[in-house]
């Protein structure tokens, strides 16, 4: 079945860039998403990319999609302590409401 | 304020005692869904509904029931809870797909932490 994989932990220093990686198996994915979960809260959509795009930039966030390798990454520039959270990669297909989420990557930002 | 609400936020119960977790959204969204979050497993979709009276199984539906009698509500029912259903549960909603709206944006509730002893 479909699967989405992420590494579990990432630690960076404040001001550095963070890169969170994700691989997925479903080649028919239409949308790929990055969600952020702060402690004790629900998930919040950070950004998304359509499967026919290679890159998307949104302020400090850059999403890169390599369709051939089924690899998605999220780069956070100038990482701040407020960016400490769990980041989930997810994919879905057009015309359905089925979502596959990754395991989440816990980002810790050191002051 | 546009939101998804869940009740209760915390629940401790015993094996076999039926329970219902309510979910309500005020955004007139067609799609609603339930997820469970477990350490190391991420979020897994339990059930989803694409409209009133239309529901479908997600990846982990066993032991759960849902109903969608009204557009705004999507309760999750555990008829006979077991300890392996101890988890953090999230309800979410989204607009039906449209080329005009931001229909890809899924809104999540604050979560319900369930413990079954």
Tab-separated table of C-alpha atoms in Angstrom:
chain	number	residue	atom	x	y	z
A	1	UNK	CA	0.000	0.000	0.000
A	2	UNK	CA	0.925	3.671	-0.044
A	3	UNK	CA	3.568	4.771	2.415
A	4	UNK	CA	5.153	8.061	3.449
A	5	UNK	CA	8.443	7.999	5.372
A	6	UNK	CA	10.295	10.635	7.351
A	7	UNK	CA	13.204	10.641	9.765
A	8	UNK	CA	12.035	11.037	13.353
A	9	UNK	CA	14.313	13.767	14.707
A	10	UNK	CA	16.258	16.808	13.548
A	11	UNK	CA	18.208	19.259	15.664
A	12	UNK	CA	19.541	22.605	14.374
A	13	UNK	CA	20.973	25.794	15.804
A	14	UNK	CA	18.949	28.997	15.768
A	15	UNK	CA	19.638	30.961	12.580
A	16	UNK	CA	20.710	27.908	10.566
A	17	UNK	CA	18.616	26.343	7.809
A	18	UNK	CA	16.614	23.187	8.513
A	19	UNK	CA	15.901	20.588	5.868
A	20	UNK	CA	13.229	17.982	6.568
A	21	UNK	CA	12.964	15.112	4.122
A	22	UNK	CA	10.135	12.801	3.118
A	23	UNK	CA	9.785	9.929	0.662
A	24	UNK	CA	6.492	8.580	-0.643
A	25	UNK	CA	5.519	5.582	-2.704
A	26	UNK	CA	2.267	6.565	-4.433
A	27	UNK	CA	3.087	7.885	-7.901
A	28	UNK	CA	-0.536	8.981	-8.417
A	29	UNK	CA	-0.357	11.567	-5.623
A	30	UNK	CA	-1.772	14.884	-6.724
A	31	UNK	CA	-1.021	17.058	-3.720
A	32	UNK	CA	1.865	16.899	-1.277
A	33	UNK	CA	1.685	18.826	1.972
A	34	UNK	CA	3.712	19.917	4.933
A	35	UNK	CA	1.894	20.307	8.248
A	36	UNK	CA	3.212	21.682	11.535
A	37	UNK	CA	2.092	20.454	14.950
A	38	UNK	CA	3.005	22.494	18.010
A	39	UNK	CA	2.847	20.871	21.472
A	40	UNK	CA	-0.714	20.161	22.602
A	41	UNK	CA	-2.252	21.419	19.361
A	42	UNK	CA	-3.761	20.087	16.168
A	43	UNK	CA	-2.029	20.172	12.810
A	44	UNK	CA	-1.736	23.347	10.786
A	45	UNK	CA	-1.103	23.405	7.042
A	46	UNK	CA	2.259	25.083	6.386
A	47	UNK	CA	2.505	24.738	2.651
A	48	UNK	CA	1.644	22.385	-0.184
A	49	UNK	CA	2.834	21.586	-3.694
A	50	UNK	CA	1.038	20.127	-6.683
A	51	UNK	CA	2.674	17.029	-8.145
A	52	UNK	CA	3.305	18.812	-11.449
A	53	UNK	CA	5.556	21.379	-9.745
A	54	UNK	CA	9.254	21.048	-8.827
A	55	UNK	CA	9.602	23.825	-6.327
A	56	UNK	CA	7.569	26.267	-4.299
A	57	UNK	CA	8.821	29.134	-2.164
A	58	UNK	CA	6.789	30.839	0.538
A	59	UNK	CA	8.735	33.349	2.657
A	60	UNK	CA	11.184	31.286	4.767
A	61	UNK	CA	9.847	27.985	3.416
A	62	UNK	CA	11.061	26.229	0.282
A	63	UNK	CA	9.512	22.967	-0.889
A	64	UNK	CA	11.384	20.812	-3.389
A	65	UNK	CA	9.794	17.866	-5.167
A	66	UNK	CA	11.757	15.196	-7.026
A	67	UNK	CA	9.076	13.137	-8.734
A	68	UNK	CA	11.499	10.603	-10.175
A	69	UNK	CA	12.802	9.656	-6.720
A	70	UNK	CA	9.456	10.397	-4.991
A	71	UNK	CA	11.265	12.681	-2.600
A	72	UNK	CA	9.878	15.815	-0.983
A	73	UNK	CA	11.798	18.242	1.202
A	74	UNK	CA	10.989	21.286	3.307
A	75	UNK	CA	13.689	23.862	3.896
A	76	UNK	CA	13.192	26.448	6.639
A	77	UNK	CA	15.592	29.367	6.312
A	78	UNK	CA	16.836	31.239	9.406
A	79	UNK	CA	15.272	28.711	11.776
A	80	UNK	CA	13.886	30.219	14.981
A	81	UNK	CA	13.043	28.652	18.355
A	82	UNK	CA	9.357	29.121	17.462
A	83	UNK	CA	9.877	26.637	14.622
A	84	UNK	CA	10.396	23.821	17.141
A	85	UNK	CA	7.530	21.421	16.447
A	86	UNK	CA	6.655	18.164	14.717
A	87	UNK	CA	6.485	18.429	10.922
A	88	UNK	CA	4.359	16.001	8.944
A	89	UNK	CA	4.578	15.256	5.266
A	90	UNK	CA	1.318	14.051	3.670
A	91	UNK	CA	-0.044	13.157	0.271
A	92	UNK	CA	-3.476	12.894	-1.270
A	93	UNK	CA	-5.035	12.299	-4.659
A	94	UNK	CA	-7.418	14.517	-6.561
A	95	UNK	CA	-11.052	13.458	-6.230
A	96	UNK	CA	-10.642	11.640	-2.910
A	97	UNK	CA	-10.433	12.574	0.729
A	98	UNK	CA	-7.881	9.891	1.516
A	99	UNK	CA	-4.714	11.228	3.094
A	100	UNK	CA	-1.505	9.363	3.879
A	101	UNK	CA	0.660	11.023	6.531
A	102	UNK	CA	4.275	10.369	7.392
A	103	UNK	CA	5.481	9.544	10.878
A	104	UNK	CA	6.443	13.159	11.583
A	105	UNK	CA	9.864	14.748	12.164
A	106	UNK	CA	10.450	16.412	15.504
A	107	UNK	CA	12.489	19.568	14.926
A	108	UNK	CA	14.392	20.934	17.883
A	109	UNK	CA	15.935	24.395	17.526
A	110	UNK	CA	18.824	25.112	19.878
A	111	UNK	CA	19.354	28.690	21.033
B	1	UNK	CA	-14.281	32.183	14.171
B	2	UNK	CA	-13.844	29.323	11.688
B	3	UNK	CA	-13.013	26.204	13.628
B	4	UNK	CA	-13.298	22.482	14.205
B	5	UNK	CA	-14.296	21.569	17.748
B	6	UNK	CA	-14.011	18.213	19.484
B	7	UNK	CA	-15.434	16.984	22.770
B	8	UNK	CA	-14.263	15.801	25.151
B	9	UNK	CA	-10.612	16.886	25.011
B	10	UNK	CA	-9.560	14.214	27.505
B	11	UNK	CA	-11.240	10.919	28.342
B	12	UNK	CA	-10.260	7.978	30.510
B	13	UNK	CA	-12.530	4.965	30.246
B	14	UNK	CA	-12.591	1.211	30.795
B	15	UNK	CA	-12.549	-1.628	28.303
B	16	UNK	CA	-15.939	-2.305	26.749
B	17	UNK	CA	-17.747	0.873	27.790
B	18	UNK	CA	-19.228	2.521	24.703
B	19	UNK	CA	-18.172	6.088	24.053
B	20	UNK	CA	-18.675	8.831	21.490
B	21	UNK	CA	-16.301	11.643	20.600
B	22	UNK	CA	-18.091	14.543	18.940
B	23	UNK	CA	-16.734	16.707	16.130
B	24	UNK	CA	-18.329	19.834	14.736
B	25	UNK	CA	-17.228	22.380	12.121
B	26	UNK	CA	-18.723	25.774	11.302
B	27	UNK	CA	-17.179	26.272	7.857
B	28	UNK	CA	-19.822	24.447	5.784
B	29	UNK	CA	-17.189	21.915	4.699
B	30	UNK	CA	-18.346	18.881	2.747
B	31	UNK	CA	-15.430	16.661	3.765
B	32	UNK	CA	-14.782	15.489	7.330
B	33	UNK	CA	-12.356	12.914	8.666
B	34	UNK	CA	-11.067	11.208	11.791
B	35	UNK	CA	-7.419	10.390	12.462
B	36	UNK	CA	-5.505	8.786	15.264
B	37	UNK	CA	-1.963	9.814	16.174
B	38	UNK	CA	0.403	7.325	17.785
B	39	UNK	CA	4.129	7.749	18.547
B	40	UNK	CA	6.300	6.557	15.679
B	41	UNK	CA	3.268	5.946	13.447
B	42	UNK	CA	2.236	9.494	12.588
B	43	UNK	CA	-1.398	10.145	11.721
B	44	UNK	CA	-3.558	7.386	10.325
B	45	UNK	CA	-6.950	7.993	8.810
B	46	UNK	CA	-9.779	6.074	10.493
B	47	UNK	CA	-12.874	7.113	8.528
B	48	UNK	CA	-13.811	9.962	6.267
B	49	UNK	CA	-16.995	11.445	4.860
B	50	UNK	CA	-17.323	13.299	1.583
B	51	UNK	CA	-20.864	14.481	2.270
B	52	UNK	CA	-23.961	13.873	4.393
B	53	UNK	CA	-24.748	10.145	4.589
B	54	UNK	CA	-21.556	9.315	2.640
B	55	UNK	CA	-18.779	7.695	4.679
B	56	UNK	CA	-15.812	5.511	3.798
B	57	UNK	CA	-13.082	3.569	5.573
B	58	UNK	CA	-9.608	4.942	5.972
B	59	UNK	CA	-6.548	2.863	6.800
B	60	UNK	CA	-7.482	1.791	10.362
B	61	UNK	CA	-11.319	1.537	10.655
B	62	UNK	CA	-11.495	-1.594	12.832
B	63	UNK	CA	-13.245	-0.981	16.154
B	64	UNK	CA	-14.711	2.380	15.122
B	65	UNK	CA	-17.997	3.618	13.699
B	66	UNK	CA	-19.009	6.999	12.317
B	67	UNK	CA	-22.147	8.699	11.115
B	68	UNK	CA	-22.800	11.843	9.093
B	69	UNK	CA	-26.428	12.838	9.521
B	70	UNK	CA	-25.750	16.574	9.329
B	71	UNK	CA	-23.119	18.471	7.405
B	72	UNK	CA	-21.523	20.084	10.453
B	73	UNK	CA	-21.201	16.994	12.713
B	74	UNK	CA	-19.162	13.812	12.398
B	75	UNK	CA	-19.110	11.797	15.631
B	76	UNK	CA	-16.673	8.923	16.219
B	77	UNK	CA	-18.165	5.955	18.074
B	78	UNK	CA	-16.242	3.248	19.886
B	79	UNK	CA	-18.808	0.538	20.624
B	80	UNK	CA	-16.474	-1.574	22.777
B	81	UNK	CA	-13.197	0.262	23.391
B	82	UNK	CA	-10.021	-1.727	23.987
B	83	UNK	CA	-6.617	-0.638	25.338
B	84	UNK	CA	-5.105	-0.608	21.817
B	85	UNK	CA	-7.441	2.290	21.026
B	86	UNK	CA	-5.627	4.453	23.553
B	87	UNK	CA	-4.460	7.302	21.336
B	88	UNK	CA	-4.723	10.963	20.400
B	89	UNK	CA	-7.640	11.511	18.029
B	90	UNK	CA	-8.077	14.371	15.583
B	91	UNK	CA	-11.086	15.427	13.575
B	92	UNK	CA	-10.524	17.448	10.403
B	93	UNK	CA	-12.600	19.052	7.679
B	94	UNK	CA	-12.092	20.438	4.207
B	95	UNK	CA	-14.015	21.900	1.330
B	96	UNK	CA	-14.833	19.690	-1.645
B	97	UNK	CA	-12.317	20.125	-4.422
B	98	UNK	CA	-12.733	23.178	-6.564
B	99	UNK	CA	-10.474	25.075	-8.918
B	100	UNK	CA	-11.516	28.292	-7.200
B	101	UNK	CA	-11.355	27.645	-3.476
B	102	UNK	CA	-8.407	26.657	-1.285
B	103	UNK	CA	-10.030	23.264	-1.097
B	104	UNK	CA	-6.778	21.447	-0.386
B	105	UNK	CA	-6.531	23.056	3.059
B	106	UNK	CA	-7.586	20.657	5.782
B	107	UNK	CA	-8.539	22.192	9.163
B	108	UNK	CA	-7.851	20.174	12.297
B	109	UNK	CA	-9.549	20.150	15.664
B	110	UNK	CA	-7.507	20.435	18.877
B	111	UNK	CA	-7.464	16.680	19.547
B	112	UNK	CA	-9.006	14.242	22.041
B	113	UNK	CA	-6.672	12.227	24.221
B	114	UNK	CA	-8.322	8.879	24.961
B	115	UNK	CA	-7.050	6.345	27.489
B	116	UNK	CA	-8.697	2.926	27.702
B	117	UNK	CA	-7.747	0.852	30.761
